[in-house]
XYZ file of C-alpha atoms in Angstrom:
742
model
C -34.467 80.637 148.233
C -37.068 82.925 146.573
C -40.513 81.416 146.528
C -41.922 84.238 144.404
C -39.903 82.992 141.480
C -41.909 80.770 139.147
C -40.648 77.177 139.064
C -42.878 76.026 136.241
C -40.752 72.979 135.404
C -41.008 71.738 138.984
C -44.731 72.446 139.088
C -45.336 70.500 135.854
C -43.313 67.527 137.033
C -45.241 67.486 140.320
C -48.275 66.365 138.335
C -46.248 63.789 136.399
C -44.846 62.462 139.674
C -48.331 62.232 141.181
C -49.537 60.211 138.186
C -46.523 57.916 138.557
C -47.529 57.348 142.194
C -50.967 56.270 140.974
C -49.232 53.900 138.555
C -47.352 52.260 141.436
C -50.653 51.521 143.182
C -52.681 50.460 140.117
C -50.104 48.585 137.941
C -51.348 49.946 134.575
C -49.555 47.379 132.408
C -50.177 44.279 134.528
C -52.810 42.909 132.140
C -50.542 43.557 129.150
C -46.983 42.745 130.200
C -45.657 41.822 133.611
C -42.148 42.974 132.685
C -43.451 46.208 131.207
C -45.420 46.889 134.359
C -42.322 46.251 136.473
C -40.323 48.724 134.386
C -43.048 51.357 134.675
C -43.962 50.950 138.332
C -40.729 49.692 139.905
C -38.169 51.626 137.860
C -39.600 54.719 136.153
C -42.120 55.508 138.885
C -39.464 55.177 141.610
C -38.336 58.690 140.679
C -41.616 60.185 141.922
C -41.236 60.192 145.702
C -37.539 61.231 145.622
C -38.589 64.113 143.365
C -41.101 65.298 145.973
C -38.459 65.070 148.703
C -35.919 66.954 146.563
C -38.462 69.665 145.793
C -39.090 70.188 149.499
C -35.349 70.233 150.173
C -34.822 72.677 147.293
C -37.061 75.257 148.957
C -36.297 74.398 152.579
C -32.654 73.482 153.080
C -30.632 75.816 150.872
C -28.697 78.180 153.111
C -30.518 81.030 151.350
C -33.814 79.880 152.784
C -32.716 77.901 155.822
C -34.429 79.041 159.001
C -35.916 77.229 161.999
C -39.224 78.967 161.346
C -39.462 77.519 157.840
C -38.606 74.047 159.110
C -41.225 74.259 161.850
C -43.803 75.522 159.363
C -42.989 72.717 156.914
C -43.216 69.981 159.549
C -46.398 71.475 160.965
C -48.026 71.546 157.512
C -46.959 67.973 156.765
C -48.324 66.726 160.087
C -51.566 68.631 159.567
C -52.013 67.019 156.153
C -51.114 63.654 157.705
C -53.757 64.116 160.380
C -56.407 65.008 157.793
C -55.426 62.006 155.655
C -55.649 59.684 158.663
C -59.203 60.904 159.306
C -60.138 60.538 155.623
C -59.078 56.895 155.566
C -60.257 56.044 159.081
C -63.592 54.565 157.857
C -61.702 52.297 155.431
C -59.384 51.130 158.200
C -62.364 50.405 160.428
C -64.073 48.490 157.600
C -60.895 46.467 156.988
C -60.702 45.489 160.655
C -57.530 47.431 161.357
C -58.411 47.956 165.013
C -58.916 44.234 165.645
C -55.311 43.229 164.892
C -53.030 41.689 167.496
C -50.608 44.021 169.321
C -52.697 46.988 168.238
C -50.854 49.720 170.182
C -47.288 48.930 169.017
C -48.541 48.443 165.456
C -50.394 51.761 165.564
C -47.253 53.521 166.788
C -45.182 51.875 164.046
C -47.719 52.871 161.388
C -48.049 56.431 162.644
C -44.291 57.010 162.780
C -43.071 55.036 159.769
C -45.432 52.952 157.653
C -48.444 55.235 157.371
C -51.962 54.359 158.460
C -52.768 53.751 154.786
C -50.185 52.192 152.483
C -49.353 55.422 150.603
C -49.288 57.700 153.645
C -45.782 56.601 154.700
C -44.555 59.533 152.608
C -45.855 62.106 155.104
C -44.091 60.998 158.308
C -41.041 60.237 156.134
C -41.093 63.804 154.778
C -41.326 65.285 158.274
C -38.534 63.105 159.697
C -36.337 63.394 156.614
C -36.641 67.177 156.589
C -35.643 67.477 160.240
C -32.654 65.126 159.880
C -31.399 66.755 156.681
C -31.936 70.294 157.956
C -29.960 69.759 161.150
C -27.166 67.866 159.423
C -26.714 70.661 156.884
C -26.974 73.314 159.571
C -24.325 71.661 161.747
C -22.012 70.063 159.197
C -22.578 71.765 155.831
C -23.675 70.019 152.659
C -20.710 67.771 151.877
C -20.637 66.082 155.283
C -24.422 65.997 155.514
C -24.553 64.309 152.118
C -22.012 61.671 153.157
C -23.943 60.853 156.331
C -27.280 60.638 154.515
C -25.693 58.449 151.819
C -24.561 56.085 154.585
C -28.140 56.038 155.917
C -29.390 55.401 152.388
C -26.956 52.502 151.954
C -28.196 50.954 155.194
C -31.718 51.274 153.848
C -30.638 49.951 150.443
C -29.479 46.639 151.947
C -32.810 46.318 153.702
C -34.705 46.937 150.471
C -33.568 46.137 146.934
C -30.336 44.501 148.137
C -31.852 42.658 151.080
C -31.025 39.309 149.501
C -27.313 40.103 149.687
C -27.381 41.253 153.293
C -29.450 38.205 154.246
C -27.381 35.613 152.397
C -23.845 36.942 152.320
C -23.388 39.791 154.756
C -24.786 38.133 157.857
C -27.038 41.095 158.681
C -30.251 39.130 158.945
C -30.668 39.688 162.701
C -29.890 43.393 162.451
C -32.513 43.972 159.798
C -35.020 41.834 161.666
C -34.658 44.326 164.496
C -35.138 47.221 162.080
C -38.265 45.611 160.634
C -39.797 45.333 164.093
C -39.766 49.139 164.180
C -40.647 49.793 160.549
C -41.838 47.368 157.884
C -39.639 49.133 155.342
C -36.262 50.832 155.277
C -37.923 53.143 152.765
C -38.761 55.654 155.489
C -37.838 59.010 156.958
C -34.552 57.808 158.465
C -32.892 55.761 155.731
C -34.599 56.926 152.549
C -35.783 60.544 152.704
C -32.855 62.565 154.171
C -30.433 62.128 151.261
C -32.976 63.489 148.770
C -33.735 66.488 150.985
C -30.007 67.204 151.144
C -29.643 66.780 147.370
C -32.491 69.203 146.720
C -31.011 71.777 149.080
C -27.558 71.317 147.592
C -28.884 71.943 144.073
C -30.577 75.115 145.307
C -27.334 76.094 147.029
C -25.079 75.661 144.023
C -27.466 75.688 141.125
C -27.440 78.451 138.568
C -29.328 78.609 135.303
C -27.648 76.107 133.043
C -26.169 77.465 129.853
C -27.808 76.109 126.681
C -24.702 74.243 125.538
C -24.788 72.167 128.759
C -28.279 70.814 128.114
C -27.008 67.899 126.026
C -24.601 66.919 128.798
C -27.374 66.972 131.377
C -29.651 64.867 129.181
C -26.857 62.409 128.403
C -25.928 61.995 132.078
C -29.550 61.524 133.075
C -30.131 58.925 130.359
C -26.899 57.136 131.269
C -27.739 56.944 134.964
C -31.330 55.967 134.265
C -30.082 53.165 132.007
C -27.724 52.002 134.757
C -30.605 52.095 137.256
C -32.736 50.095 134.794
C -29.989 47.486 134.426
C -29.571 47.407 138.199
C -33.300 46.851 138.752
C -33.565 44.124 136.118
C -30.494 42.339 137.501
C -31.851 42.434 141.059
C -35.197 41.142 139.807
C -33.578 38.367 137.803
C -31.688 37.064 140.837
C -34.622 37.690 143.233
C -32.491 39.785 145.558
C -35.072 42.443 146.519
C -37.159 42.411 149.622
C -38.806 45.492 148.181
C -37.827 47.458 145.119
C -37.925 51.087 146.212
C -34.232 51.922 146.545
C -31.526 51.639 143.935
C -27.887 52.606 143.980
C -28.180 54.573 140.745
C -31.356 56.293 141.895
C -29.214 58.999 143.548
C -27.288 60.225 140.466
C -30.361 59.655 138.325
C -32.418 62.002 140.522
C -29.640 64.579 140.649
C -29.533 64.913 136.860
C -33.306 64.627 136.499
C -33.871 67.494 138.915
C -31.170 69.578 137.222
C -32.816 68.907 133.857
C -36.222 69.937 135.229
C -34.756 73.228 136.454
C -33.162 73.833 133.061
C -36.429 73.137 131.243
C -38.168 75.428 133.734
C -35.884 78.292 132.675
C -36.519 77.724 128.956
C -40.262 77.353 129.462
C -40.466 80.567 131.470
C -38.597 82.419 128.721
C -41.245 81.289 126.252
C -44.135 82.115 128.563
C -42.716 85.577 129.113
C -43.349 86.393 125.477
C -46.916 85.163 125.437
C -49.935 87.425 125.729
C -51.455 85.445 128.563
C -48.257 84.598 130.418
C -49.599 85.624 133.846
C -52.637 83.415 133.400
C -50.482 80.477 132.350
C -48.108 80.962 135.258
C -51.021 81.021 137.703
C -52.338 77.859 136.088
C -49.028 76.073 136.495
C -48.802 77.172 140.117
C -52.140 75.481 140.857
C -50.449 72.196 139.971
C -48.620 72.418 143.307
C -51.773 71.897 145.308
C -53.423 69.587 142.761
C -50.504 67.141 142.791
C -50.576 66.997 146.595
C -54.294 66.340 146.602
C -53.885 63.601 143.979
C -51.261 61.916 146.123
C -53.519 61.928 149.184
C -56.811 61.079 147.537
C -55.966 58.570 144.776
C -56.537 55.407 146.892
C -60.027 56.730 147.577
C -60.487 57.259 143.826
C -59.382 53.661 143.242
C -62.272 52.576 145.468
C -64.638 54.978 143.679
C -63.689 53.576 140.269
C -64.068 49.994 141.495
C -67.446 50.765 143.079
C -68.608 52.543 139.913
C -67.507 49.590 137.818
C -69.522 47.191 139.988
C -72.615 49.391 139.956
C -72.479 49.755 136.168
C -71.335 46.155 135.592
C -68.231 47.399 133.841
C -65.679 45.340 135.768
C -64.138 43.936 132.595
C -63.521 47.422 131.249
C -62.743 49.506 134.337
C -61.042 46.906 136.534
C -59.770 43.951 134.560
C -58.289 46.177 131.873
C -55.424 47.570 133.950
C -54.586 50.403 131.564
C -58.142 51.750 131.403
C -58.402 51.273 135.162
C -55.290 53.429 135.579
C -56.616 56.194 133.316
C -59.973 56.156 135.104
C -58.287 56.567 138.493
C -56.087 59.336 137.102
C -59.096 61.158 135.641
C -61.068 60.902 138.876
C -58.085 61.978 140.991
C -57.245 64.963 138.760
C -60.883 66.061 138.616
C -61.224 65.879 142.385
C -57.890 67.654 142.837
C -58.796 70.501 140.476
C -62.226 71.038 142.033
C -60.913 70.941 145.592
C -57.985 73.212 144.699
C -60.247 75.824 143.104
C -62.645 75.790 146.063
C -59.759 76.036 148.543
C -58.052 78.817 146.587
C -61.219 80.904 146.465
C -61.816 80.392 150.185
C -58.208 81.227 150.939
C -58.417 84.458 148.960
C -61.414 85.501 151.020
C -59.743 84.813 154.352
C -56.196 85.914 153.624
C -54.641 89.117 152.418
C -52.129 89.064 149.563
C -48.637 90.476 150.031
C -49.533 93.477 147.879
C -52.566 94.502 149.892
C -51.524 97.956 151.192
C -48.153 99.324 150.212
C -45.002 97.454 149.361
C -41.483 97.542 148.006
C -41.070 95.593 144.790
C -37.593 94.226 143.992
C -36.626 93.223 140.467
C -33.841 90.633 140.668
C -33.436 90.597 136.898
C -32.350 94.220 137.062
C -30.020 93.445 139.944
C -28.336 90.707 137.898
C -28.103 93.048 134.930
C -26.428 95.741 137.037
C -23.887 93.268 138.405
C -23.061 92.205 134.859
C -22.555 95.715 133.461
C -20.576 96.875 136.512
C -18.256 93.900 136.237
C -17.677 94.729 132.576
C -16.318 98.182 133.412
C -14.178 97.085 136.350
C -10.420 96.846 135.916
C -8.990 93.363 135.232
C -8.809 91.096 138.300
C -11.083 93.458 140.256
C -13.953 91.901 142.198
C -17.265 93.475 143.093
C -17.759 94.099 146.808
C -21.486 94.617 147.256
C -22.380 97.240 149.845
C -25.552 95.969 151.516
C -25.672 98.136 154.634
C -28.909 99.777 155.795
C -31.071 96.899 154.536
C -29.288 97.036 151.182
C -30.127 100.724 150.813
C -33.734 100.021 151.728
C -34.132 97.168 149.241
C -34.146 94.356 151.819
C -30.906 92.694 152.834
C -32.104 89.110 152.586
C -33.380 89.005 148.973
C -30.568 91.221 147.699
C -27.603 89.607 149.473
C -28.695 86.008 148.997
C -29.286 86.534 145.292
C -25.960 88.305 144.844
C -24.217 85.429 146.605
C -25.951 82.914 144.366
C -24.846 84.668 141.163
C -21.235 84.728 142.266
C -20.667 87.838 144.368
C -18.275 86.765 147.122
C -17.505 90.009 148.969
C -19.893 92.210 150.948
C -19.612 95.377 152.975
C -21.819 96.381 155.904
C -21.786 99.199 158.421
C -22.185 97.264 161.682
C -21.381 93.902 163.188
C -25.074 93.114 163.562
C -25.583 93.586 159.831
C -22.680 91.203 159.257
C -24.104 88.609 161.650
C -27.457 88.828 159.861
C -25.742 88.049 156.549
C -24.073 84.980 158.014
C -27.392 83.810 159.441
C -28.872 84.210 155.964
C -26.156 81.821 154.781
C -23.956 84.360 152.995
C -20.432 83.158 152.291
C -17.325 85.018 151.307
C -15.770 88.085 152.899
C -17.981 90.389 154.937
C -16.254 93.664 155.758
C -17.553 95.877 158.566
C -16.918 99.430 157.409
C -17.701 101.054 160.753
C -16.985 100.749 164.453
C -17.423 97.547 166.458
C -17.047 97.462 170.223
C -13.890 95.480 171.008
C -15.869 93.462 173.570
C -17.502 91.679 170.634
C -14.303 90.001 169.474
C -15.780 86.532 169.990
C -18.662 87.350 167.623
C -16.286 88.659 164.977
C -14.510 85.331 165.136
C -17.656 83.195 165.390
C -19.232 84.718 162.291
C -15.951 85.110 160.378
C -16.297 88.873 159.931
C -13.588 91.299 158.845
C -13.268 94.442 160.959
C -12.093 97.836 159.727
C -9.278 99.382 161.769
C -10.556 102.928 162.147
C -7.518 104.322 163.999
C -4.318 103.118 165.639
C -5.699 103.292 169.188
C -8.695 101.213 168.179
C -6.459 98.618 166.530
C -4.361 98.416 169.686
C -7.436 97.858 171.874
C -8.757 95.269 169.461
C -5.428 93.435 169.566
C -5.423 93.413 173.389
C -9.046 92.276 173.621
C -8.357 89.481 171.147
C -5.425 88.356 173.334
C -7.686 88.241 176.404
C -10.291 86.243 174.528
C -7.690 83.787 173.219
C -6.348 83.269 176.740
C -9.816 82.173 177.858
C -10.608 80.072 174.801
C -8.771 76.999 173.592
C -10.415 77.284 170.169
C -8.998 80.773 169.713
C -5.380 79.957 170.506
C -4.234 80.312 166.911
C -6.828 82.802 165.756
C -5.956 86.184 164.304
C -8.612 88.822 163.830
C -9.154 89.536 160.129
C -9.021 93.268 159.469
C -8.800 95.906 156.766
C -6.852 99.091 157.416
C -8.658 102.243 156.453
C -6.348 105.068 155.384
C -7.491 108.652 155.851
C -6.257 110.369 152.697
C -8.188 113.593 153.168
C -11.790 112.913 154.094
C -10.929 113.142 157.812
C -13.622 110.743 158.927
C -12.421 107.237 159.836
C -8.973 105.818 159.228
C -5.287 106.146 160.075
C -3.704 109.335 158.694
C -1.818 108.596 155.469
C 1.306 110.355 156.748
C 1.521 108.315 159.948
C 3.453 105.532 158.269
C 5.054 104.126 161.429
C 1.691 103.377 163.019
C 0.375 101.872 159.783
C 3.414 99.569 159.553
C 3.050 98.595 163.198
C -0.407 97.152 162.520
C 1.192 94.371 160.478
C 3.236 93.217 163.469
C 0.385 93.038 165.975
C 0.210 89.500 167.314
C -3.534 88.996 167.176
C -4.438 90.954 164.074
C -4.208 89.828 160.470
C -4.393 92.604 157.879
C -6.214 91.236 154.834
C -6.992 94.526 153.114
C -6.238 98.238 152.899
C -8.600 100.887 151.588
C -9.511 104.529 151.498
C -12.596 106.503 150.518
C -12.755 109.233 147.875
C -14.900 111.956 149.385
C -15.811 113.861 146.198
C -15.617 111.216 143.487
C -19.189 112.086 142.443
C -18.050 115.453 141.095
C -16.212 116.238 137.856
C -15.363 119.811 138.837
C -11.675 120.505 138.398
C -10.999 121.118 142.087
C -12.790 117.918 143.096
C -11.000 115.876 140.457
C -7.675 117.274 141.683
C -8.598 116.375 145.271
C -9.485 112.797 144.301
C -6.202 112.452 142.442
C -4.386 113.738 145.512
C -6.173 111.160 147.658
C -5.203 108.312 145.344
C -1.584 109.549 145.204
C -1.441 109.600 148.990
C -2.924 106.116 149.164
C -0.433 104.608 146.744
C 2.437 106.382 148.489
C 1.457 104.456 151.624
C 1.295 101.210 149.637
C 4.686 101.808 148.028
C 6.250 102.582 151.400
C 4.878 99.337 152.820
C 6.313 97.446 149.861
C 9.726 99.050 150.342
C 9.687 97.799 153.938
C 9.109 94.233 152.794
C 5.464 94.086 153.858
C 3.242 91.862 151.729
C 0.423 93.999 150.347
C -3.082 92.601 150.968
C -6.152 93.349 148.877
C -6.710 97.011 148.007
C -9.870 98.980 147.326
C -10.510 102.646 146.644
C -13.511 102.910 144.341
C -17.060 103.259 145.538
C -19.903 103.618 143.007
C -18.781 107.007 141.759
C -15.141 106.039 142.147
C -15.737 103.313 139.573
C -17.839 105.461 137.234
C -15.402 108.397 137.246
C -12.058 106.702 137.917
C -12.399 103.297 136.240
C -8.690 102.858 135.594
C -7.635 102.629 139.229
C -6.171 99.153 139.683
C -7.649 97.563 142.797
C -8.725 94.152 144.069
C -12.220 95.279 145.033
C -14.679 97.946 143.954
C -17.115 98.747 146.772
C -20.363 99.304 144.906
C -23.375 100.639 146.769
C -25.976 102.897 145.188
C -25.018 102.045 141.577
C -25.625 98.368 142.285
C -29.285 99.217 142.810
C -29.536 100.987 139.458
C -29.765 104.600 140.598
C -27.434 107.525 141.166
C -27.493 109.800 144.169
C -28.959 112.750 142.252
C -30.441 113.000 138.744
C -27.931 115.659 137.673
C -24.855 113.601 138.550
C -22.608 113.485 135.496
C -20.166 110.607 135.251
C -17.436 109.639 132.816
C -18.837 106.150 132.373
C -22.567 105.822 131.801
C -23.407 102.108 132.039
C -26.932 100.899 131.430
C -28.012 100.606 135.063
C -31.598 99.632 135.804
C -33.523 100.467 138.985
C -34.054 97.471 141.222
C -36.661 98.986 143.555
C -40.193 100.179 142.963
C -42.473 101.581 145.654
C -46.176 100.949 145.195
C -49.432 101.351 147.051
C -53.100 100.566 146.523
C -56.015 102.953 146.208
C -58.235 102.148 149.186
C -60.813 104.932 149.002
C -62.118 107.430 146.423
C -63.991 110.579 147.400
C -65.631 113.446 145.547
C -65.163 116.897 147.065
C -66.688 120.185 146.085
C -64.938 123.379 145.149
C -63.847 125.212 148.304
C -63.582 122.118 150.504
C -60.299 121.411 152.256
C -58.340 118.181 152.609
C -56.066 116.811 155.314
C -54.285 118.169 158.384
C -54.222 121.954 158.875
C -56.433 122.353 155.794
C -53.376 123.098 153.657
C -55.210 122.128 150.459
C -58.428 123.718 149.296
C -60.089 122.498 146.116
C -60.290 125.113 143.374
C -62.761 122.958 141.437
C -65.018 120.007 142.033
C -62.487 117.232 142.476
C -62.018 113.537 142.911
C -59.401 112.398 145.431
C -57.950 108.991 146.275
C -56.438 107.726 149.514
C -53.240 105.668 149.507
C -52.364 103.724 152.705
C -48.733 104.807 152.880
C -47.168 107.610 154.912
C -44.071 108.905 156.591
C -44.040 105.943 159.008
C -43.330 103.855 155.900
C -40.412 106.109 155.021
C -42.203 108.273 152.463
C -41.139 111.802 153.437
C -43.627 114.319 154.789
C -41.680 117.004 152.921
C -43.366 115.857 149.712
C -46.712 117.201 150.942
C -48.624 119.999 149.298
C -47.967 119.212 145.649
C -44.208 118.827 146.000
C -44.544 115.113 145.345
C -46.523 113.082 142.866
C -47.383 109.488 142.038
C -48.085 107.563 138.851
C -51.408 105.920 138.303
C -52.744 104.554 135.017
C -49.591 105.926 133.397
C -50.338 109.505 134.454
C -48.616 111.708 137.004
C -50.943 113.066 139.695
C -50.084 115.386 142.599
C -49.978 114.583 146.295
C -52.274 117.053 147.986
C -52.597 118.133 151.592
C -50.242 116.883 154.288
C -48.726 113.425 154.108
C -49.852 111.617 157.261
C -48.124 108.926 159.270
C -50.102 106.182 157.524
C -51.884 107.722 154.526
C -51.510 110.282 151.799
C -54.014 111.842 149.407
C -53.731 112.299 145.658
C -55.835 114.327 143.204
C -57.218 111.963 140.559
C -59.785 114.312 139.045
C -58.297 113.942 135.573
C -57.911 110.146 135.716
C -60.613 108.127 133.973
C -61.828 104.756 135.194
C -60.000 104.878 138.496
C -61.268 102.462 141.113
C -60.469 101.092 144.530
C -57.672 98.536 144.277
C -55.764 100.304 141.508
C -51.999 100.403 141.952
C -50.183 103.696 142.376
C -46.436 103.898 141.776
C -44.493 106.217 144.072
C -41.073 105.120 142.776
C -40.646 103.217 139.553
C -42.209 102.876 136.128
C -45.887 102.851 135.263
C -46.980 102.447 131.633
C -43.983 104.261 130.192
C -43.849 107.029 132.798
C -41.185 106.930 135.505
C -40.569 108.446 138.911
C -36.943 107.763 139.773
C -35.682 107.607 143.339
C -33.015 110.198 142.553
C -35.585 112.626 141.125
C -37.871 112.227 144.132
C -34.922 112.664 146.522
C -33.737 115.714 144.590
C -37.086 117.348 145.236
C -36.372 116.887 148.938
C -32.940 118.537 148.615
C -31.531 115.122 149.495
C -29.978 112.135 147.713
C -31.452 108.803 146.710
C -29.142 107.025 149.194
C -30.888 108.679 152.138
C -34.361 108.449 150.648
C -34.120 104.728 149.882
C -32.637 103.891 153.281
C -35.733 105.358 154.952
C -37.981 102.797 153.308
C -38.790 99.379 154.601
C -39.454 99.982 158.290
C -42.768 98.182 157.933
C -43.255 97.709 154.207
C -43.165 94.134 152.896
C -40.626 93.343 150.194
C -42.106 91.577 147.183
C -39.519 89.917 144.966
C -40.060 89.825 141.235
C -37.932 87.515 139.098
C -39.543 87.225 135.700
């Protein structure tokens, strides 16, 4: 899950949820209407805590963001906040005589683990426990089974909460729940209550896409319907006095599902509007501060309740600020928000001083909007029934495998191609589903890993296939789980490139692959070696390759062999030979919005947009006099009094040394300036004499667009007598990837 994306809807509702939590603890309508207060605090406000749990699950448990490191970091942060909160409220606990109670040690343990050392702090240990339970259930069992288990836990908690009267009177579970209540005063805790909402949040992140506008009415209707059912449920339980507490409702689960989906939908619409505003960046930053403010409000509002009550006594305003429950609520809200805003601003400023932003030196910037656009336009030109197979080898051509592959998977791409088994394993660990084809060689000793991670191996020659078949047999003999397993493979046919693959004219060996006991052929493909050229000889060669390929396919058909999925086209294969009927199109460089060279001419010219930009910061500006030299070997000598700037990026970051000495340039303030002297391992120097108002911290663009000017990857690579494929793959050895999704 991409945290750089703005979730403004979620951030806005965080504040609403925090104010609902205050309502639960202040009963705003109690002096006006007891029933109205019940509806507000025991029905409407019961969506607040589940929302917080779902938000955490949304960012933590989706397979696109699921990692032990993130879980550990989340739990550590929650426990740190819990520890700080315990210290904040320690004086109040001492004043209230907490440490003079009977059975102090067991009660302290119970409060620390379940109930919270202050009445509202139960949320924090519940969040930590719920996150761990949900994370491991999803990791081990997947979402459907994890959801079923957490629903069972929720139902156990439900009959110890809002339905306790039924379990006590009719179900004969009184003794069981008495035992539970010796451990925790509530079933609204991290075992019975929190996990299901973490799983729901992760599941929405897993499956959720931007809702289409025509579905908004359905979402609203389903939310209103389920909220009405929850309201009826709560009022019925209250009427018959069934609740022990009133935190958990049966219809709370579907209600929260549709509420969260609605919030995400509204987030999308709101961001579209903000994008067109003059001050959209300011507004987005403002909304993001709500994340920390809402957390602070949750922690600090009981203290603000005391502050308001103390102020009322000092000013003799008890009738106004205390007895009037609505004004009391607004006063607590005002004090809590004010404290939260002040603390958040102070913390943010301190944090900026002590921490470096992601864009502090040099970085790769990835535009996921452009990636989505490219997928859309490429799919439009594919033959009917053809699927896109995204080639994400070499860190997705230098773009960063994780952000690229996970986003492609989320928007519906279900087939991927990599070069090595380790790249395939990495995709599976990122949570990628669908077919993952290894285009290159894998040592046959790694058969168990191919099976474990459900990877598809290319058969690069007959001898290799035979060894793979034998190794698979040995592995199956040692493993009960592998007794019925067949290795999924694609046959590569060498139709003239003479690199990998079985020769097209060796039909007997190709047919024999289909009868190997431990190998399942799920695809056949070839590679067009000169599909990027429209010269007559190259076109004729490509046509010969395709004829040879289909001759093999027709021969297999005539021998009664069922034909698996076929693929021929790579990026240029699709752009120059769009009418080839295949099951997959293996798209690499075109997926990222660039062509290999700027002078490549293609039959189809779709509107592809570059996904990657390469940027760096100006860290130093110097004035040099005419005749002074710059850099290693003094290859540049100033012919005039000049101003130079240092960028902290070099060939160790993948920016080629061959662009030294004026061969390369960068964009800054919308102007192209030359790279002078030798590019170093970690720095390069640019001549900014003709740039006005340049200062330290300005951004320089080495690949990408800057105020209407553009340096394309293909143009830069062409200056190196190379191609953009090679140039882009060099990047990223130590550069951070910053994801932009506007």
